[in-house]
PDB file of C-alpha atoms in Angstrom:
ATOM      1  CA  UNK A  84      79.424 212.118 -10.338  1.00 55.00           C
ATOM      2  CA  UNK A  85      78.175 215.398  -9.235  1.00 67.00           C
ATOM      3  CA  UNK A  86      76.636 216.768  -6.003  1.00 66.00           C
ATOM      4  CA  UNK A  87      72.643 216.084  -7.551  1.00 71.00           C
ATOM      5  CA  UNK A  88      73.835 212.738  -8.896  1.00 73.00           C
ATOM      6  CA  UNK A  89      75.345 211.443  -5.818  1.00 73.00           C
ATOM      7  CA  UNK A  90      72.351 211.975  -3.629  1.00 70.00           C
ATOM      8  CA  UNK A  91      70.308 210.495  -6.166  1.00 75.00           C
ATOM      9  CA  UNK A  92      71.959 207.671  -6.448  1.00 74.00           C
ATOM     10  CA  UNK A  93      71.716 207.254  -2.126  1.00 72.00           C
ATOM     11  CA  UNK A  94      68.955 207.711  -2.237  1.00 74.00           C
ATOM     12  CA  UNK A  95      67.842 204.978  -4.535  1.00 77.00           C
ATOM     13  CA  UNK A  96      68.415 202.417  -1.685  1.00 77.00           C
ATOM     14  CA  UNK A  97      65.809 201.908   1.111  1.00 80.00           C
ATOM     15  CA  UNK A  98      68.421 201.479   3.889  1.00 77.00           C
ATOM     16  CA  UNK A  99      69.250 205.576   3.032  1.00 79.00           C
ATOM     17  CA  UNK A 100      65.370 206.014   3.397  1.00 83.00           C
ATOM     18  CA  UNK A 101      64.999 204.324   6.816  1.00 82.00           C
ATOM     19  CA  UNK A 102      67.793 206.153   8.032  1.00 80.00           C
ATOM     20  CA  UNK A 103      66.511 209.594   6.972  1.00 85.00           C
ATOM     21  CA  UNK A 104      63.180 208.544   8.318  1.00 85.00           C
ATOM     22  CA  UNK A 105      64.081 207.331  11.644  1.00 82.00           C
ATOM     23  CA  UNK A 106      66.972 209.960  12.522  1.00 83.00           C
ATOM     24  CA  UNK A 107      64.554 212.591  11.327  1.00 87.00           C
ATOM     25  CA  UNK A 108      61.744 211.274  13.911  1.00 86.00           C
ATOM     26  CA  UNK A 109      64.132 210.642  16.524  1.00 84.00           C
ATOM     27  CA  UNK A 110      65.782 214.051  16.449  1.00 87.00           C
ATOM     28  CA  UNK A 111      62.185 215.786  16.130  1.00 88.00           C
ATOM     29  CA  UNK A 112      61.212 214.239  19.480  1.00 86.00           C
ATOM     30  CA  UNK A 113      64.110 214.554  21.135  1.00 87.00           C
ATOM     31  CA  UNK A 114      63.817 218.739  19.946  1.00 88.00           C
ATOM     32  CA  UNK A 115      60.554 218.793  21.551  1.00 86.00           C
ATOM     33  CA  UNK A 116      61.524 217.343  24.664  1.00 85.00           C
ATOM     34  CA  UNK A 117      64.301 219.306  25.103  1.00 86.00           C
ATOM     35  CA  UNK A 118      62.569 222.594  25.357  1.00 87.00           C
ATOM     36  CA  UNK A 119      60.735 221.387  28.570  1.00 85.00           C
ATOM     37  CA  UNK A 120      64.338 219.770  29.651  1.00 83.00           C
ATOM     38  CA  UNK A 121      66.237 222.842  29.016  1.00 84.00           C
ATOM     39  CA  UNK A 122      63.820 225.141  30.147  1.00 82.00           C
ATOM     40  CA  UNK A 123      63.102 222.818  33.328  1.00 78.00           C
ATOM     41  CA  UNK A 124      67.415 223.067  33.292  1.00 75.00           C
ATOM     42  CA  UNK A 125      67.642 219.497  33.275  1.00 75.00           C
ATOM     43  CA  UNK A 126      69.761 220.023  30.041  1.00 71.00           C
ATOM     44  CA  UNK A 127      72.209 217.163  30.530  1.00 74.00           C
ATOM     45  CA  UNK A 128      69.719 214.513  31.467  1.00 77.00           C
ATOM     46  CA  UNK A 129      70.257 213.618  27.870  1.00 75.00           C
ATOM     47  CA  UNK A 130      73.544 212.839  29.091  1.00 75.00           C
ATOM     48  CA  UNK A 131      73.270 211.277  31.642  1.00 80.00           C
ATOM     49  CA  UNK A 132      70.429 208.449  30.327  1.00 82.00           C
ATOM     50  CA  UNK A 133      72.304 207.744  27.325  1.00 79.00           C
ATOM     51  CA  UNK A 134      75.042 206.569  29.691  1.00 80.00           C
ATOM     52  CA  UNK A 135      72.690 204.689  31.820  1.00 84.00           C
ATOM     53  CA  UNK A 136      71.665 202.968  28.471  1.00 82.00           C
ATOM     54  CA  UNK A 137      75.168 202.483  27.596  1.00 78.00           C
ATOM     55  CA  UNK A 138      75.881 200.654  31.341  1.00 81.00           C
ATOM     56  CA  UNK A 139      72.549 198.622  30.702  1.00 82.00           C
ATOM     57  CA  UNK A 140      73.225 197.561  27.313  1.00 79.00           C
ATOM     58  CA  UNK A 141      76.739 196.042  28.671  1.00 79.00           C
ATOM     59  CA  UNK A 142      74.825 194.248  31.231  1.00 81.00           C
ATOM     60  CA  UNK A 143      72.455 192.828  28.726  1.00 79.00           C
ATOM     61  CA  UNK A 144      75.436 191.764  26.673  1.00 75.00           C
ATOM     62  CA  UNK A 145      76.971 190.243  29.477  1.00 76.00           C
ATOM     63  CA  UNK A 146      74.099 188.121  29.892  1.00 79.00           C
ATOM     64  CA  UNK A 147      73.574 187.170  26.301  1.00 79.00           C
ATOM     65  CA  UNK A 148      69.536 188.435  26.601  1.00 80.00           C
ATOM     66  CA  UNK A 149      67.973 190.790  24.433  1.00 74.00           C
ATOM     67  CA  UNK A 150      69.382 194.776  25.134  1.00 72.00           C
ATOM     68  CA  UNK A 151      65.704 196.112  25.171  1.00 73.00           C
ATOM     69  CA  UNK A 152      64.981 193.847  28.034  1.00 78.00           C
ATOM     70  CA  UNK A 153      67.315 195.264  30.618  1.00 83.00           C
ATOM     71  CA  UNK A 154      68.007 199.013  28.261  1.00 82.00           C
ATOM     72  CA  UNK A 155      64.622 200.290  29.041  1.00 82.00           C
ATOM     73  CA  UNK A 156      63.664 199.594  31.386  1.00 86.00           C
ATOM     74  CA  UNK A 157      66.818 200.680  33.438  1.00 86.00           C
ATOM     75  CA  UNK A 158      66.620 203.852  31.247  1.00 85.00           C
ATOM     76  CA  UNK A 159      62.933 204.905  32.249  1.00 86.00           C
ATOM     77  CA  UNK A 160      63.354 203.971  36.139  1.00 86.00           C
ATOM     78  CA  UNK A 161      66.855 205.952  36.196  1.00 84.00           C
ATOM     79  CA  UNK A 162      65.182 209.294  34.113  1.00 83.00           C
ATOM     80  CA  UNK A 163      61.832 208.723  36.549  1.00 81.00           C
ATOM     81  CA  UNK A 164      64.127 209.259  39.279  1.00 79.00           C
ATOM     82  CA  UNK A 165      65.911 211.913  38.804  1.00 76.00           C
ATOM     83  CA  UNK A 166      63.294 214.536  37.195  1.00 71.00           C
ATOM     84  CA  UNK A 167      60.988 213.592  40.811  1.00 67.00           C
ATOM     85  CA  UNK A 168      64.177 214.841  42.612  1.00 61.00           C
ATOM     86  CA  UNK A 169      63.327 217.704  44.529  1.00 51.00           C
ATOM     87  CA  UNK A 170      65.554 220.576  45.581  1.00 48.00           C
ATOM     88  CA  UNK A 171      65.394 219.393  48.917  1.00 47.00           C
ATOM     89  CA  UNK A 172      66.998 216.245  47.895  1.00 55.00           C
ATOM     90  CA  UNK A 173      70.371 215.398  49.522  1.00 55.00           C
ATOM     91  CA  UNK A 174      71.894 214.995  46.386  1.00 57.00           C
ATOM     92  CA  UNK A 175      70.834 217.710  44.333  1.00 59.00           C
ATOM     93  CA  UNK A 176      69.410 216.622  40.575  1.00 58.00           C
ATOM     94  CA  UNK A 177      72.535 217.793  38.683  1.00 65.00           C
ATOM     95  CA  UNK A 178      74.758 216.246  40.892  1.00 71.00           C
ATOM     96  CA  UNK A 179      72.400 212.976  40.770  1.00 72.00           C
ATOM     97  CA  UNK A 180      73.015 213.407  36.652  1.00 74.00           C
ATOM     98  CA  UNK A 181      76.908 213.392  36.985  1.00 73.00           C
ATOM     99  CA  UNK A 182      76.998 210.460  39.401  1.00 77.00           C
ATOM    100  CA  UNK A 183      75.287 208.315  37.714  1.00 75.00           C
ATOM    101  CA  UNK A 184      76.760 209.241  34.397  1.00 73.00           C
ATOM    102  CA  UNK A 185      80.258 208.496  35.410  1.00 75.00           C
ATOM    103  CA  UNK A 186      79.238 204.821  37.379  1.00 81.00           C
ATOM    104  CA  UNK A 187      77.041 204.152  34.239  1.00 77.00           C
ATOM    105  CA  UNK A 188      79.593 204.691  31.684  1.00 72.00           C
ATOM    106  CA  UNK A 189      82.362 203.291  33.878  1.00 80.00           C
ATOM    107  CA  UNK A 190      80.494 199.991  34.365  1.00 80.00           C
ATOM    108  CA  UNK A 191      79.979 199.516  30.521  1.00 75.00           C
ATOM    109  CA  UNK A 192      83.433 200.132  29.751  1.00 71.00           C
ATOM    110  CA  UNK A 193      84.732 197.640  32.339  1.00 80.00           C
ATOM    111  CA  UNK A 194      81.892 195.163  31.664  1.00 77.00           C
ATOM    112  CA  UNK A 195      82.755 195.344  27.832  1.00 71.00           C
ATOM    113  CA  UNK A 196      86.429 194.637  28.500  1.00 74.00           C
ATOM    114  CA  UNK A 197      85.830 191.751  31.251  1.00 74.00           C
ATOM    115  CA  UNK A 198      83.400 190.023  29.331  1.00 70.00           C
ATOM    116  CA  UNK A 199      84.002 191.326  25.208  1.00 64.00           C
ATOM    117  CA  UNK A 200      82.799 188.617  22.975  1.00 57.00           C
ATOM    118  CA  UNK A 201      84.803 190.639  20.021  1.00 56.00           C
ATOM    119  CA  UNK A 202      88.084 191.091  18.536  1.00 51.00           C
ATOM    120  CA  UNK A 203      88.083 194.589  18.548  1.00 49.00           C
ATOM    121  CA  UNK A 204      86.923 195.834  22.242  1.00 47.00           C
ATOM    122  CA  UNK A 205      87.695 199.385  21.510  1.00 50.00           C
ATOM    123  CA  UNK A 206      85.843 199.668  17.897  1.00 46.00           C
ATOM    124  CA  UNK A 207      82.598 198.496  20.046  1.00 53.00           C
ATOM    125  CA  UNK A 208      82.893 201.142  22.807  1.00 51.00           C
ATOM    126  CA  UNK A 209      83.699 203.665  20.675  1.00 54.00           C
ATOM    127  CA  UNK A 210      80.821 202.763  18.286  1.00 55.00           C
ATOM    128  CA  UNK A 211      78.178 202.570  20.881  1.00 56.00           C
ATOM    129  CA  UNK A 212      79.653 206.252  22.028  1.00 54.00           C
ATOM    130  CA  UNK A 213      79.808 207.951  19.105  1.00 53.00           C
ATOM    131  CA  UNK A 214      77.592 206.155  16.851  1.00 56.00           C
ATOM    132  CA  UNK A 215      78.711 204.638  13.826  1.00 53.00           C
ATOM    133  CA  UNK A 216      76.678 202.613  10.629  1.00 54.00           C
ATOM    134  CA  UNK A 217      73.951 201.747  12.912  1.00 59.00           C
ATOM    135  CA  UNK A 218      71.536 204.388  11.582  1.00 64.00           C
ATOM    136  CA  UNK A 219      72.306 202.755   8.096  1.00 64.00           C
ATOM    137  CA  UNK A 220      71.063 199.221   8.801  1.00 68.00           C
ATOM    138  CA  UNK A 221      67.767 199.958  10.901  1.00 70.00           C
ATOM    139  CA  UNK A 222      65.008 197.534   9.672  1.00 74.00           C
ATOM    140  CA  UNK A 223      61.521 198.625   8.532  1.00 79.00           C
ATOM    141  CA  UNK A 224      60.343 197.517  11.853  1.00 79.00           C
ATOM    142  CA  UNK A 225      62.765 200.286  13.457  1.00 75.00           C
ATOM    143  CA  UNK A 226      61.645 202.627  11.132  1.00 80.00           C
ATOM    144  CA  UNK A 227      57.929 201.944  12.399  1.00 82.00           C
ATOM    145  CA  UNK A 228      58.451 202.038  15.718  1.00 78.00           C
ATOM    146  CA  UNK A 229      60.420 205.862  15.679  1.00 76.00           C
ATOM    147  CA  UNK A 230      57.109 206.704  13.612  1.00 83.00           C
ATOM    148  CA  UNK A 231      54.827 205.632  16.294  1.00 83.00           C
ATOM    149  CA  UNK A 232      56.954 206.782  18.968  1.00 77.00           C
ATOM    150  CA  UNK A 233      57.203 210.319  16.982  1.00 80.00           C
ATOM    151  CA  UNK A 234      53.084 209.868  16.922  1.00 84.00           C
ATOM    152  CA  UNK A 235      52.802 209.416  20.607  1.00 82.00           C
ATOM    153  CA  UNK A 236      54.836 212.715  21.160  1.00 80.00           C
ATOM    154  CA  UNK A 237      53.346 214.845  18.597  1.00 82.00           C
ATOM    155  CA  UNK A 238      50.038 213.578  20.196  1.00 84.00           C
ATOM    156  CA  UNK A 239      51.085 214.329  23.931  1.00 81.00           C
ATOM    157  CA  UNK A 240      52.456 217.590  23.185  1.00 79.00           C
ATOM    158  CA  UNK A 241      49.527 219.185  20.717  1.00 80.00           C
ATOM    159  CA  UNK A 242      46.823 217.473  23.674  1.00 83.00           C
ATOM    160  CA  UNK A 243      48.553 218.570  26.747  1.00 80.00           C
ATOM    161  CA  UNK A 244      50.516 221.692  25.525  1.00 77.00           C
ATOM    162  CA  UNK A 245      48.757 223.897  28.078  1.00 77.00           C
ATOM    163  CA  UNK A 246      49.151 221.460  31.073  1.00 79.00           C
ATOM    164  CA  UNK A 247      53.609 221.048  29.820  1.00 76.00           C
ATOM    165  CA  UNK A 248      53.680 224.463  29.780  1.00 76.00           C
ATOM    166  CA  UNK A 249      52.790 225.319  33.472  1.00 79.00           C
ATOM    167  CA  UNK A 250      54.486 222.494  34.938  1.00 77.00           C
ATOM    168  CA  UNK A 251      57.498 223.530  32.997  1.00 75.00           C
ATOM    169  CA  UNK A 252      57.189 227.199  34.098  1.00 73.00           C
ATOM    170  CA  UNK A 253      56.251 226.746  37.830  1.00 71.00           C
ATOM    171  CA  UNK A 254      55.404 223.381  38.679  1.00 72.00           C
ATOM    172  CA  UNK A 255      54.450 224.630  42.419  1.00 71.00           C
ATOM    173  CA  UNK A 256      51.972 227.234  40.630  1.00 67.00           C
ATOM    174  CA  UNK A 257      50.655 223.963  38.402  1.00 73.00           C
ATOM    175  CA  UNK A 258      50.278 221.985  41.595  1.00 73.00           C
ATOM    176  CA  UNK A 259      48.030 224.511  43.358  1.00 74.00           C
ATOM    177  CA  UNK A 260      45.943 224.896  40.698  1.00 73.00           C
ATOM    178  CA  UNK A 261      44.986 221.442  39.864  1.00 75.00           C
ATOM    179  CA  UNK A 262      47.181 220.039  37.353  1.00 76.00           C
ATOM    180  CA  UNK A 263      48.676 216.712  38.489  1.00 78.00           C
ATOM    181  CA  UNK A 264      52.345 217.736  37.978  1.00 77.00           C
ATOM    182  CA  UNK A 265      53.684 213.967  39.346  1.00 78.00           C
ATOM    183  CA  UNK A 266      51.677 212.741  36.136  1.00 80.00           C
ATOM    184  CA  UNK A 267      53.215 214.923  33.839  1.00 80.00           C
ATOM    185  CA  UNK A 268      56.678 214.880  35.339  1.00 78.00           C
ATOM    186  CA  UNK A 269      56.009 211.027  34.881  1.00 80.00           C
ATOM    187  CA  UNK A 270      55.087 210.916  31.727  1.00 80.00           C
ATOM    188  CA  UNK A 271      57.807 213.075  30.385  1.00 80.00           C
ATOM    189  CA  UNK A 272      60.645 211.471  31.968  1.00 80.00           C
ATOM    190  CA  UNK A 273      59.383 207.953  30.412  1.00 82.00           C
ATOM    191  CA  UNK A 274      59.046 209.404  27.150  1.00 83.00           C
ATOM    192  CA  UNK A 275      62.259 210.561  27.069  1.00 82.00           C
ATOM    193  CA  UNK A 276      63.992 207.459  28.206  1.00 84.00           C
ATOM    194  CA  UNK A 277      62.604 205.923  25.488  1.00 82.00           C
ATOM    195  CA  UNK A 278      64.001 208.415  23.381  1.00 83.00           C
ATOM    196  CA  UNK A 279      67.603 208.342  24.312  1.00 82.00           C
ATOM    197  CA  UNK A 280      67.334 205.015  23.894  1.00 80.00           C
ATOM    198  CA  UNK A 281      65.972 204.869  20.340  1.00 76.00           C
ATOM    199  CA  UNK A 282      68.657 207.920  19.959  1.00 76.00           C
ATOM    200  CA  UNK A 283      71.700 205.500  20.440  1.00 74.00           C
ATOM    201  CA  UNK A 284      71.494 203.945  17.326  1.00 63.00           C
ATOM    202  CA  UNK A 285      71.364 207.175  15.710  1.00 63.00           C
ATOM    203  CA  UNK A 286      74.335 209.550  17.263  1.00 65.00           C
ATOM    204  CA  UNK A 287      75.576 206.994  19.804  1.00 67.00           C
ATOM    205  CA  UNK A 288      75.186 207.513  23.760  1.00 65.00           C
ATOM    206  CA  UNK A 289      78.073 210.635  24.043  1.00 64.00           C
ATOM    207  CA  UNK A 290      76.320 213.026  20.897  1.00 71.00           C
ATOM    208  CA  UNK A 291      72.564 212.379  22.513  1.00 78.00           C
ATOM    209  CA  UNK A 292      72.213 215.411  24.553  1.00 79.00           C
ATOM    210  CA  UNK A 293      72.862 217.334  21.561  1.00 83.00           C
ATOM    211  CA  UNK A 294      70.086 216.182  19.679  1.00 85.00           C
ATOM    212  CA  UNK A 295      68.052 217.888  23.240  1.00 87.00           C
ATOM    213  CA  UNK A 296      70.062 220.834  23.438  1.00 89.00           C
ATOM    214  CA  UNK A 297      71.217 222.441  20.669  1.00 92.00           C
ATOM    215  CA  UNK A 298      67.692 223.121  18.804  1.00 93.00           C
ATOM    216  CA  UNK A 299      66.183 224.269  21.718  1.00 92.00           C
ATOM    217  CA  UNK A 300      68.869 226.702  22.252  1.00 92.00           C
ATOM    218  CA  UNK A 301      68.791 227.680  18.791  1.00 94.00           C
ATOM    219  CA  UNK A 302      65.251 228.596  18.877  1.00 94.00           C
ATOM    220  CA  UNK A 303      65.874 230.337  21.952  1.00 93.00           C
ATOM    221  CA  UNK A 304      68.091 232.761  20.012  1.00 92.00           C
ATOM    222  CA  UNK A 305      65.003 233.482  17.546  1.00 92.00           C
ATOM    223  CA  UNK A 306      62.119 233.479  19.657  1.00 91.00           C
ATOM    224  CA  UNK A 307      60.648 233.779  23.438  1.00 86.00           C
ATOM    225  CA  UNK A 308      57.109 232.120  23.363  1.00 87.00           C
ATOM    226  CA  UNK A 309      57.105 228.727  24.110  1.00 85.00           C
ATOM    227  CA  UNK A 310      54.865 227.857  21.489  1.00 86.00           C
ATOM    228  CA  UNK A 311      57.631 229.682  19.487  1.00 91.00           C
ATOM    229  CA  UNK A 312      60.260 227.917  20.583  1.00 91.00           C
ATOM    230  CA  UNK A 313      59.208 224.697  20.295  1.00 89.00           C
ATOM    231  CA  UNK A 314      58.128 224.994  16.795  1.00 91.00           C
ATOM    232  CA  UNK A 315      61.179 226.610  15.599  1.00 94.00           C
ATOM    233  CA  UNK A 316      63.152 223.974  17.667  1.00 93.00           C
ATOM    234  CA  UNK A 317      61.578 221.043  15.809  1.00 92.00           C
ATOM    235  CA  UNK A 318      62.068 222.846  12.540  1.00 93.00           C
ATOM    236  CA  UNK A 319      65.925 222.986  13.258  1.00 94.00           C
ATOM    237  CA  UNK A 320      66.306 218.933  14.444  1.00 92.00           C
ATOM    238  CA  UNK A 321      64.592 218.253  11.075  1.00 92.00           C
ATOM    239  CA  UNK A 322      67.043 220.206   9.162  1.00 94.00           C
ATOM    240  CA  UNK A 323      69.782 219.448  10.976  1.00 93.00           C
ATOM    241  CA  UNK A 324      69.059 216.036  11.094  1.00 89.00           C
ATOM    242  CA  UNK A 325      68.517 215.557   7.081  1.00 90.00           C
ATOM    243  CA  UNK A 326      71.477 217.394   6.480  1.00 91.00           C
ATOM    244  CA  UNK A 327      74.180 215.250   8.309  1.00 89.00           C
ATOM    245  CA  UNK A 328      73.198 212.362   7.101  1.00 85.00           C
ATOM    246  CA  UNK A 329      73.492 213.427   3.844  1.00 85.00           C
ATOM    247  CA  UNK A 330      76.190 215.208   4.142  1.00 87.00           C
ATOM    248  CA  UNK A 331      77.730 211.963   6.189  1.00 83.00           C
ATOM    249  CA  UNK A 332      77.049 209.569   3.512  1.00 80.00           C
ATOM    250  CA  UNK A 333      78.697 212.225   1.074  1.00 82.00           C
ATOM    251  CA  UNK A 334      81.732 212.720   2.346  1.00 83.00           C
ATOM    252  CA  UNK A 335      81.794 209.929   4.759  1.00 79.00           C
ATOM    253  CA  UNK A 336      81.685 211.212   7.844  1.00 81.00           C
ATOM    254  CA  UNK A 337      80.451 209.381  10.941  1.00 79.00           C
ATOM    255  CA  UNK A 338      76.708 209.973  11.214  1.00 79.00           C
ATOM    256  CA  UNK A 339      76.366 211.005  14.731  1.00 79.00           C
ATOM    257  CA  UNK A 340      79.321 213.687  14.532  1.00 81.00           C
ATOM    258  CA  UNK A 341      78.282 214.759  11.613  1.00 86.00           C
ATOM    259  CA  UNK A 342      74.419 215.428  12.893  1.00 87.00           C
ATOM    260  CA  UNK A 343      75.461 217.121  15.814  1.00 87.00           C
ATOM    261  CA  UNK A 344      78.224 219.380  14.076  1.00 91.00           C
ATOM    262  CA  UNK A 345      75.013 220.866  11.753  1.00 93.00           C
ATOM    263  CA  UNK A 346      73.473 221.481  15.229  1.00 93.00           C
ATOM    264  CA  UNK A 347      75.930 223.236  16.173  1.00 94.00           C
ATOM    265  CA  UNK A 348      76.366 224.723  12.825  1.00 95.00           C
ATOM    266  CA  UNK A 349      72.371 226.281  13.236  1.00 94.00           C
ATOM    267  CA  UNK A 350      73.168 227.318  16.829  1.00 95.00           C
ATOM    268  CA  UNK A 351      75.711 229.378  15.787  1.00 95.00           C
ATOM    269  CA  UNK A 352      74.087 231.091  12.460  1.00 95.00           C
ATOM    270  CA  UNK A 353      70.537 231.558  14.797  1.00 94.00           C
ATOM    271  CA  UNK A 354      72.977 232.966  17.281  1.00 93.00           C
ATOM    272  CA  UNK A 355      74.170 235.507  15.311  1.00 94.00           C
ATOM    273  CA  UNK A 356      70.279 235.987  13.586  1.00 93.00           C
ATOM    274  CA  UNK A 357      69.500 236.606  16.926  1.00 89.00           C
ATOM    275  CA  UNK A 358      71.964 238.797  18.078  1.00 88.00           C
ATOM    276  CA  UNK A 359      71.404 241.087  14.896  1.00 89.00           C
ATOM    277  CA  UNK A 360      67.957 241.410  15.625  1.00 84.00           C
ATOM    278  CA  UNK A 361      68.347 242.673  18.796  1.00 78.00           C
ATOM    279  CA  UNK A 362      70.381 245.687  17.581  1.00 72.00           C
TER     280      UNK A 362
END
C-alpha cells in the first residue's frame, strides 16, 4: 500500500475525521492565543495550566465525579490568577507559573498512585502527559464543541483585535485611554483555560505549551506586525497540526509528539526563512 493509498484508506473512517477536525481547531486557537501570551511573555502559562488540569483531573478521579466538573473550573480560576498578577506581586508571575506547576503535577502523580483504580499506574500518567489515542476516539459531540469553541475565538479576536492589541502592547497605555484592560485580561485568561484543557486530549498536559509557542515564534521569524503574526501563526498550527497526525497514524507515532515535533520542524525551516531574509 503506498503513501496516497494509506491516507486514503484513514481517512475513510470518521474517528480519523474528528481527530483532524478537533486537533486542527484546538491547535488554531491555541496559535492565536499564544501570540498575545508570548508577546505578553507569559509563554509557559501553557505549561503551567495544563499541569493544573492534570492535578484537577486526579482529584476528580479520586472522587469518581465527572473531570469537567472540578478540570475547569480549577483551570480558569488558576490562569485568572496568574495573568491579574502584577509586577508588584510578591511572587512574581513566572515564579507563580513554576510553583504551581510543580505542586500541580506533583499532586496528580501522588493522587494517581494512592488512589489508581488501574493495573497499569504508569501507562495512565504517562498517557495523560504525553497524550496518547485520545485524539482518535473523540465523539462527534467533542468534535462540536472544539468547533464552537474555535467560533468563539475567531469571533473575539476579528471583534476585539484593536482592543488585544493595546492591552497586549502596553496595558498601562490601554488603561489610560479607556479600554477596560481587567476585562480583556479576563476574558483571555478564561479562554485559554478552556483551551489547555480541550488541548489535553490532543498532545497531553507536558506537549501543550507547544501548541502556544512554537507558531507564534515561527511567525515571529517571518513577520513583525501583529496582524502578521497572528495570521501566519494560525497558518502554521493548521499545518502543523494536519501533518502529525497524519504522519502519526502513518508511521505510528504518538500523536502529541508527533504534532509538536512538526512544530518544531516549521520553527526551525521559518527560522532559517527568516534569517535569509534578513541578509
Amino acid at each position: 500500500m503506498n503513501f496516497l493509498e494509506s491516507l486514503q484508506y484513514y481517512w475513510s473512517f470518521d474517528f480519523v475525521k474528528y481527530a483532524l477536525i478537533a486537533g486542527i481547531l484546538v491547535s488554531l486557537c491555541a496559535a492565536l492565543l499564544g501570540v498575545t501570551l508570548v508577546l505578553k511573555r507569559y509563554s509557559m502559562i501553557g505549561d503551567g495550566l495544563s499541569h493544573v488540569a492534570f492535578g484537577a483531573t486526579a482529584i476528580a478521579a479520586v472522587l469518581k465525579i465527572a473531570p469537567m466538573a472540578i478540570t475547569l473550573p480549577v483551570t480558569i480560576i488558576t490562569a485568572v490568577f496568574l495573568l491579574r498578577m502584577g509586577q508588584n506581586a510578591k511572587i512574581k508571575g513566572d515564579a507563580a507559573i513554576a510553583m504551581l506547576s510543580a505542586g500541580a503535577l506533583a499532586l496528580g502523580y501522588m493522587l494517581m498512585n494512592l488512589f489508581s483504580t488501574g493495573a497499569n499506574v504508569s501507562g495512565d500518567v504517562c498517557t495523560s502527559l504525553f497524550g496518547s489515542t485520545s485524539i482518535l476516539t473523540l465523539s462527534k459531540s467533542d468534535v462540536y464543541l472544539c468547533l464552537l469553541l474555535a467560533l468563539v475565538v475567531i469571533v473575539v479576536f476579528s471583534i476585539f483585535y484593536h482592543k488585544l492589541f493595546t492591552v497586549t502592547f502596553d496595558e498601562d497605555f490601554s488603561s489610560a485611554t479607556g479600554t477596560n484592560a481587567a476585562f480583556y485580561n479576563f476574558a483571555l485568561a478564561v479562554i485559554t483555560a478552556v483551551v489547555i484543557v480541550l488541548a489535553m486530549n490532543l498532545v497531553g498536559a507536558l506537549l501543550i505549551a507547544a501548541l502556544i509557542i512554537f507558531p507564534a515564534l515561527s511567525a515571529m521569524r517571518l513577520f513583525k506586525s501583529f496582524r502578521s503574526v497572528t495570521i501566519c501563526s494560525a497558518v502554521f498550527a493548521i499545518v502543523c497540526s494536519a501533518v502529525g497526525i497524519f504522519v502519526s497514524m502513518l508511521f505510528d507515532t504518538p500523536v502529541g509528539a508527533t504534532i509538536v515535533m512538526a512544530d518544531v520542524a516549521a520553527f526551525i525551516l521559518s527560522a532559517i526563512v527568516g534569517a535569509v531574509r534578513r541578509k
